[in-house]
């Protein structure tokens, strides 16, 4: 068993590239040296399928970003990243952000619900694209129940590409 884990570990960078092949650059998460070391040290009880799941989830959640060891720990724990770590990463690496609506003035309030719905719709569409229209796979990438994703798709009028 230990021998199988070692043979997978040394191929992790190649496997990551394979899983990301053909994906748009915005749907690819990049792993720094510490992140790769963490991935290579993981025992991978789910074998290569578990690694694929982690790489795809990283792409959905952190597409276009550089991930460190702490980010990989969160992905391996199947947990959402805490807000503080996201803020620290965003502060460290400048990111261009274009708000969905113009910046509010005193007369123009922010419609937070609309902003959140726009982000949610974008992530649902991205996950469906990565999953080739397979709703259960997209739900897995978004760490949602399949039925919850179906409800959200109905809400936004999203059709799965069959």
C-alpha positions in Angstrom: 0.0 0.0 0.0 2.8 2.4 0.9 4.5 1.6 -2.4 1.4 2.5 -4.4 1.3 5.9 -2.6 4.9 6.6 -3.4 4.4 5.8 -7.1 1.5 8.2 -7.3 3.3 10.9 -5.3 6.1 11.4 -7.8 3.6 11.6 -10.7 1.4 14.3 -9.1 2.7 17.3 -11.1 2.2 15.3 -14.3 -1.3 14.2 -13.3 -2.3 17.7 -12.4 -1.2 18.9 -15.8 -3.2 16.1 -17.4 -6.4 16.9 -15.4 -6.1 20.6 -16.3 -5.3 20.0 -20.0 -7.8 21.8 -22.3 -9.4 23.8 -19.6 -9.6 27.6 -19.9 -6.9 29.5 -18.0 -9.5 31.0 -15.7 -10.5 27.5 -14.6 -7.0 26.3 -13.7 -5.6 26.7 -10.2 -1.8 26.9 -10.0 0.1 25.2 -7.2 3.3 26.6 -5.6 6.1 24.4 -4.4 4.6 24.1 -0.9 1.3 23.1 -2.3 2.9 20.4 -4.6 4.8 19.1 -1.6 1.6 18.8 0.4 -0.1 17.0 -2.5 2.8 14.6 -2.9 2.8 13.9 0.8 -0.9 13.1 1.0 -1.7 9.3 1.2 -4.5 9.5 -1.5 -6.8 6.9 -0.1 -9.2 7.5 -3.0 -6.2 7.1 -5.4 -6.1 9.1 -8.6 -9.8 9.9 -8.6 -9.4 11.8 -5.3 -6.5 13.8 -6.8 -8.6 14.6 -9.8 -11.5 15.8 -7.6 -9.1 18.0 -5.6 -7.6 19.5 -8.8 -11.0 20.2 -10.3 -12.4 21.7 -7.1 -9.3 23.9 -6.9 -10.1 25.1 -10.5 -13.7 25.9 -9.6 -13.0 27.6 -6.4 -9.6 29.3 -7.1 -9.4 29.4 -10.9 -6.5 31.5 -12.1 -5.0 31.8 -8.6 -1.7 30.5 -7.1 -2.4 28.1 -4.2 -0.1 27.4 -1.3 0.2 24.6 1.2 -2.6 26.0 3.4 -5.0 26.1 0.5 -4.2 22.5 -0.3 -4.9 21.5 3.3 -8.3 23.1 3.0 -9.1 21.3 -0.3 -8.0 18.0 1.2 -10.2 18.6 4.2 -13.1 19.3 1.7 -13.8 22.6 3.5 -14.5 26.1 2.3 -11.5 28.4 2.9 -11.9 30.7 5.8 -12.4 34.4 4.8 -9.2 35.5 6.6 -7.0 33.3 4.4 -8.7 34.5 1.2 -8.3 38.1 2.3 -4.6 37.6 3.1 -4.0 35.9 -0.3 -5.8 38.7 -2.2 -3.9 41.4 -0.3 -0.6 39.7 -1.1 -1.3 39.3 -4.8 -2.9 42.2 -6.6 -6.0 41.2 -8.5 -7.9 43.2 -10.9 -11.6 43.3 -9.9 -14.3 44.8 -12.0 -17.6 45.1 -10.0 -20.7 43.8 -11.6 -22.3 47.2 -11.2 -21.0 50.7 -10.9 -19.7 51.7 -7.5 -22.5 53.1 -5.4 -22.9 56.7 -4.5 -25.2 58.0 -1.8 -28.1 57.8 -4.2 -27.2 54.4 -5.6 -27.2 51.6 -3.0 -25.5 48.2 -3.7 -27.9 45.4 -4.5 -26.0 42.7 -2.6 -28.5 40.0 -3.5 -28.0 40.7 -7.2 -24.2 40.7 -6.8 -24.3 37.4 -5.0 -26.6 35.8 -7.6 -24.3 36.9 -10.4 -21.4 35.3 -8.7 -23.4 32.1 -8.0 -24.6 31.9 -11.5 -21.1 32.3 -12.9 -19.7 29.5 -10.6 -22.6 27.2 -11.6 -22.0 27.7 -15.3 -18.2 27.2 -14.8 -18.8 23.9 -12.9 -21.2 22.6 -15.5 -18.7 23.4 -18.2 -15.9 21.6 -16.3 -18.3 18.7 -15.8 -19.3 18.5 -19.4 -22.9 19.3 -18.4 -23.2 16.4 -15.9 -25.2 17.8 -13.1 -24.0 15.3 -10.4 -20.4 16.0 -11.3 -20.9 19.8 -11.3 -22.6 19.5 -7.8 -19.6 17.5 -6.6 -17.2 20.2 -7.9 -19.3 22.9 -6.1 -19.6 20.7 -3.0 -23.4 20.9 -3.2 -26.0 18.2 -3.1 -27.2 17.3 -6.6 -30.8 18.4 -5.7 -29.5 21.7 -4.3 -27.7 22.4 -7.6 -30.8 21.5 -9.6 -32.9 23.9 -7.5 -30.4 26.7 -8.2 -30.3 25.9 -11.9 -34.1 26.2 -12.0 -33.9 29.5 -10.1 -31.5 30.9 -12.7 -32.9 29.2 -15.8 -29.7 27.2 -16.4 -30.0 24.1 -18.6 -27.4 21.4 -18.4 -25.8 20.6 -21.7 -26.5 17.0 -22.4 
